[in-house]
Amino acid sequence: MNRTLGVLISGRGSNLKAIIDAIEHGRLDARIAVVISNRADAPGLVHAIRAGIETLVLNHKEYATREDYDRALIHELRKRDVSLVCLAGFMRLLSPVFVDAFPDRILNIHPSLLPKYPGLQPQQQALDDGASESGATVHLVNKDLDAGPVVMQARVPVLAGDTADTLAARILELEHRLYPAAIAAVLDGTQS
Ligand code: GRF
């Protein structure tokens, strides 16, 4: 596969920024062909614009069905020869149409040690569960939410007095190192 990435975001885009930085600093040998957001006001778009990367807004509300939206995404990604799709805070469920278009070629990052705490608010789930550690997982996306094969994980302790916000911040720092490393491993075919 080529080393052309498409990054999908919906919000802040700090993981996108970490991927851009890793490429710029030579820690990740890849090229981001396009950053697509489903929200025009996603703050993260600015990271792509500043780096001279093409951005595209595809508003899901303008499509009749989830599949129609996903077909539009596929079209834009294929047009740019993207071989690896990186979800970075993309808050949309992807249909089987999308997953089948990029088999084993879609990555997601999730702020927990999957299979623990999938879905929403995983940091709060970890606290509610009394977990002594949590972390981040980069995994391949399949048709089940947060359930695809794990590519890489990293751990952080849960500390006394942690709130969902303090735990999220500790995990996020880890995410920014983990995601570029996991992308490199997938591109190099060295992931476990
Ligand atoms: C991250 O915590 C990521 O693990 C989750 O959504 C958040 C996105 O943050 N999937 P950002 O937009 O990359 O800053």
GROMACS .gro file of C-alpha atoms and ligand atoms in nm:
model
  206
    1MET     CA    1   0.000   0.000   0.000
    2ASN     CA    2   0.110   0.357  -0.052
    3ARG     CA    3   0.170   0.581   0.249
    4THR     CA    4  -0.114   0.822   0.179
    5LEU     CA    5  -0.342   0.898   0.472
    6GLY     CA    6  -0.689   1.046   0.496
    7VAL     CA    7  -0.775   1.180   0.841
    8LEU     CA    8  -1.135   1.218   0.955
    9ILE     CA    9  -1.218   1.455   1.239
   10SER     CA   10  -1.519   1.617   1.403
   11GLY     CA   11  -1.367   1.846   1.666
   12ARG     CA   12  -1.053   1.961   1.841
   13GLY     CA   13  -0.811   1.765   1.625
   14SER     CA   14  -0.524   1.729   1.872
   15ASN     CA   15  -0.451   1.379   1.742
   16LEU     CA   16  -0.451   1.515   1.387
   17LYS     CA   17  -0.198   1.774   1.505
   18ALA     CA   18   0.015   1.499   1.660
   19ILE     CA   19   0.013   1.307   1.330
   20ILE     CA   20   0.108   1.622   1.135
   21ASP     CA   21   0.392   1.692   1.382
   22ALA     CA   22   0.519   1.335   1.362
   23ILE     CA   23   0.533   1.359   0.982
   24GLU     CA   24   0.701   1.700   0.994
   25HIS     CA   25   0.962   1.576   1.241
   26GLY     CA   26   1.040   1.260   1.048
   27ARG     CA   27   0.894   1.020   1.304
   28LEU     CA   28   0.626   0.907   1.060
   29ASP     CA   29   0.693   0.850   0.693
   30ALA     CA   30   0.354   0.929   0.544
   31ARG     CA   31   0.159   1.199   0.366
   32ILE     CA   32  -0.184   1.329   0.462
   33ALA     CA   33  -0.374   1.380   0.136
   34VAL     CA   34  -0.687   1.525   0.293
   35VAL     CA   35  -0.850   1.601   0.626
   36ILE     CA   36  -1.226   1.559   0.617
   37SER     CA   37  -1.460   1.692   0.885
   38ASN     CA   38  -1.832   1.635   0.913
   39ARG     CA   39  -1.857   1.970   1.091
   40ALA     CA   40  -1.766   2.300   0.927
   41ASP     CA   41  -1.680   2.449   1.268
   42ALA     CA   42  -1.440   2.174   1.379
   43PRO     CA   43  -1.151   2.365   1.544
   44GLY     CA   44  -0.908   2.094   1.432
   45LEU     CA   45  -0.937   2.198   1.067
   46VAL     CA   46  -0.699   2.482   1.143
   47HIS     CA   47  -0.413   2.238   1.205
   48ALA     CA   48  -0.449   2.104   0.852
   49ILE     CA   49  -0.484   2.449   0.699
   50ARG     CA   50  -0.171   2.573   0.878
   51ALA     CA   51   0.021   2.271   0.750
   52GLY     CA   52  -0.097   2.329   0.394
   53ILE     CA   53  -0.306   2.012   0.389
   54GLU     CA   54  -0.625   2.004   0.187
   55THR     CA   55  -0.941   2.015   0.400
   56LEU     CA   56  -1.291   1.917   0.309
   57VAL     CA   57  -1.617   1.951   0.499
   58LEU     CA   58  -1.877   1.685   0.427
   59ASN     CA   59  -2.182   1.765   0.638
   60HIS     CA   60  -2.365   1.444   0.721
   61LYS     CA   61  -2.691   1.637   0.754
   62GLU     CA   62  -2.687   1.695   0.381
   63TYR     CA   63  -2.717   1.324   0.302
   64ALA     CA   64  -3.037   1.121   0.314
   65THR     CA   65  -2.883   0.808   0.462
   66ARG     CA   66  -2.571   0.702   0.649
   67GLU     CA   67  -2.472   0.493   0.347
   68ASP     CA   68  -2.505   0.792   0.112
   69TYR     CA   69  -2.278   0.989   0.340
   70ASP     CA   70  -2.027   0.708   0.360
   71ARG     CA   71  -2.025   0.672  -0.019
   72ALA     CA   72  -1.937   1.041  -0.047
   73LEU     CA   73  -1.651   0.991   0.200
   74ILE     CA   74  -1.526   0.687   0.006
   75HIS     CA   75  -1.540   0.883  -0.320
   76GLU     CA   76  -1.331   1.170  -0.181
   77LEU     CA   77  -1.075   0.939  -0.020
   78ARG     CA   78  -1.035   0.718  -0.326
   79LYS     CA   79  -1.004   1.022  -0.551
   80ARG     CA   80  -0.693   1.114  -0.354
   81ASP     CA   81  -0.552   0.762  -0.352
   82VAL     CA   82  -0.581   0.729   0.025
   83SER     CA   83  -0.479   0.384   0.142
   84LEU     CA   84  -0.510   0.427   0.518
   85VAL     CA   85  -0.799   0.610   0.683
   86CYS     CA   86  -0.729   0.750   1.029
   87LEU     CA   87  -1.026   0.837   1.248
   88ALA     CA   88  -0.919   1.107   1.491
   89GLY     CA   89  -1.215   1.210   1.701
   90PHE     CA   90  -1.457   1.148   1.415
   91MET     CA   91  -1.794   1.131   1.589
   92ARG     CA   92  -1.986   0.937   1.327
   93LEU     CA   93  -2.062   0.569   1.311
   94LEU     CA   94  -1.940   0.423   0.985
   95SER     CA   95  -2.164   0.182   0.796
   96PRO     CA   96  -2.052  -0.154   0.654
   97VAL     CA   97  -2.037   0.023   0.316
   98PHE     CA   98  -1.743   0.226   0.442
   99VAL     CA   99  -1.574  -0.055   0.633
  100ASP     CA  100  -1.591  -0.281   0.325
  101ALA     CA  101  -1.439  -0.009   0.107
  102PHE     CA  102  -1.119  -0.002   0.318
  103PRO     CA  103  -1.081  -0.352   0.463
  104ASP     CA  104  -0.820  -0.352   0.744
  105ARG     CA  105  -0.731  -0.002   0.631
  106ILE     CA  106  -0.921   0.208   0.885
  107LEU     CA  107  -0.767   0.301   1.220
  108ASN     CA  108  -0.932   0.454   1.522
  109ILE     CA  109  -0.795   0.575   1.853
  110HIS     CA  110  -0.998   0.525   2.167
  111PRO     CA  111  -0.913   0.654   2.517
  112SER     CA  112  -0.935   0.328   2.707
  113LEU     CA  113  -0.768  -0.012   2.713
  114LEU     CA  114  -1.013  -0.184   2.482
  115PRO     CA  115  -1.204  -0.411   2.514
  116LYS     CA  116  -1.259  -0.222   2.837
  117TYR     CA  117  -1.486   0.082   2.825
  118PRO     CA  118  -1.595   0.108   2.461
  119GLY     CA  119  -1.837   0.376   2.346
  120LEU     CA  120  -1.893   0.715   2.502
  121GLN     CA  121  -1.716   0.866   2.806
  122PRO     CA  122  -1.462   0.588   2.853
  123GLN     CA  123  -1.268   0.792   3.110
  124GLN     CA  124  -1.577   0.825   3.329
  125GLN     CA  125  -1.646   0.455   3.277
  126ALA     CA  126  -1.295   0.376   3.406
  127LEU     CA  127  -1.349   0.592   3.716
  128ASP     CA  128  -1.693   0.446   3.784
  129ASP     CA  129  -1.541   0.101   3.759
  130GLY     CA  130  -1.270   0.184   4.015
  131ALA     CA  131  -0.997   0.098   3.762
  132SER     CA  132  -0.639   0.144   3.882
  133GLU     CA  133  -0.514   0.202   3.527
  134SER     CA  134  -0.646   0.301   3.190
  135GLY     CA  135  -0.490   0.410   2.864
  136ALA     CA  136  -0.539   0.436   2.493
  137THR     CA  137  -0.591   0.189   2.212
  138VAL     CA  138  -0.535   0.217   1.839
  139HIS     CA  139  -0.738  -0.047   1.662
  140LEU     CA  140  -0.854  -0.148   1.319
  141VAL     CA  141  -1.215  -0.054   1.255
  142ASN     CA  142  -1.459  -0.330   1.175
  143LYS     CA  143  -1.837  -0.337   1.175
  144ASP     CA  144  -1.868  -0.344   1.555
  145LEU     CA  145  -1.813  -0.030   1.760
  146ASP     CA  146  -1.464  -0.007   1.918
  147ALA     CA  147  -1.420  -0.381   1.872
  148GLY     CA  148  -1.172  -0.428   1.585
  149PRO     CA  149  -0.829  -0.590   1.628
  150VAL     CA  150  -0.594  -0.396   1.855
  151VAL     CA  151  -0.286  -0.251   1.682
  152MET     CA  152  -0.120  -0.084   1.984
  153GLN     CA  153  -0.203   0.012   2.341
  154ALA     CA  154  -0.042   0.224   2.609
  155ARG     CA  155  -0.127   0.255   2.977
  156VAL     CA  156  -0.151   0.528   3.236
  157PRO     CA  157  -0.230   0.501   3.606
  158VAL     CA  158  -0.560   0.626   3.743
  159LEU     CA  159  -0.465   0.852   4.034
  160ALA     CA  160  -0.651   0.928   4.355
  161GLY     CA  161  -0.862   1.237   4.301
  162ASP     CA  162  -0.880   1.193   3.925
  163THR     CA  163  -1.181   1.336   3.749
  164ALA     CA  164  -1.284   1.238   3.397
  165ASP     CA  165  -1.105   1.554   3.280
  166THR     CA  166  -0.773   1.492   3.455
  167LEU     CA  167  -0.771   1.130   3.342
  168ALA     CA  168  -0.863   1.234   2.987
  169ALA     CA  169  -0.572   1.481   2.980
  170ARG     CA  170  -0.325   1.215   3.099
  171ILE     CA  171  -0.452   0.971   2.837
  172LEU     CA  172  -0.451   1.234   2.561
  173GLU     CA  173  -0.080   1.300   2.607
  174LEU     CA  174  -0.025   0.930   2.554
  175GLU     CA  175  -0.254   0.923   2.250
  176HIS     CA  176  -0.039   1.183   2.078
  177ARG     CA  177   0.262   0.950   2.090
  178LEU     CA  178   0.068   0.630   2.034
  179TYR     CA  179  -0.128   0.720   1.721
  180PRO     CA  180   0.168   0.817   1.498
  181ALA     CA  181   0.359   0.508   1.617
  182ALA     CA  182   0.063   0.282   1.540
  183ILE     CA  183   0.017   0.437   1.195
  184ALA     CA  184   0.386   0.377   1.122
  185ALA     CA  185   0.356   0.015   1.234
  186VAL     CA  186   0.056  -0.044   1.007
  187LEU     CA  187   0.225   0.121   0.709
  188ASP     CA  188   0.540  -0.083   0.772
  189GLY     CA  189   0.344  -0.403   0.831
  190THR     CA  190   0.513  -0.449   1.166
  191GLN     CA  191   0.209  -0.431   1.392
  192SER     CA  192   0.151  -0.735   1.608
  193GRF     C1  193  -0.955   1.144   2.165
  193GRF     O1  194  -0.961   1.123   2.303
  193GRF     C2  195  -0.971   1.014   2.091
  193GRF     O2  196  -0.916   0.906   2.160
  193GRF     C3  197  -1.122   0.999   2.083
  193GRF     O3  198  -1.169   1.130   2.063
  193GRF     C4  199  -1.076   1.224   2.115
  193GRF     C5  200  -1.039   1.314   2.001
  193GRF     O4  201  -0.958   1.420   2.043
  193GRF     N1  202  -1.159   0.907   1.978
  193GRF     P1  203  -0.890   1.515   1.936
  193GRF     O5  204  -1.002   1.570   1.847
  193GRF     O6  205  -0.794   1.433   1.857
  193GRF     O7  206  -0.825   1.621   2.015
   0.00000   0.00000   0.00000
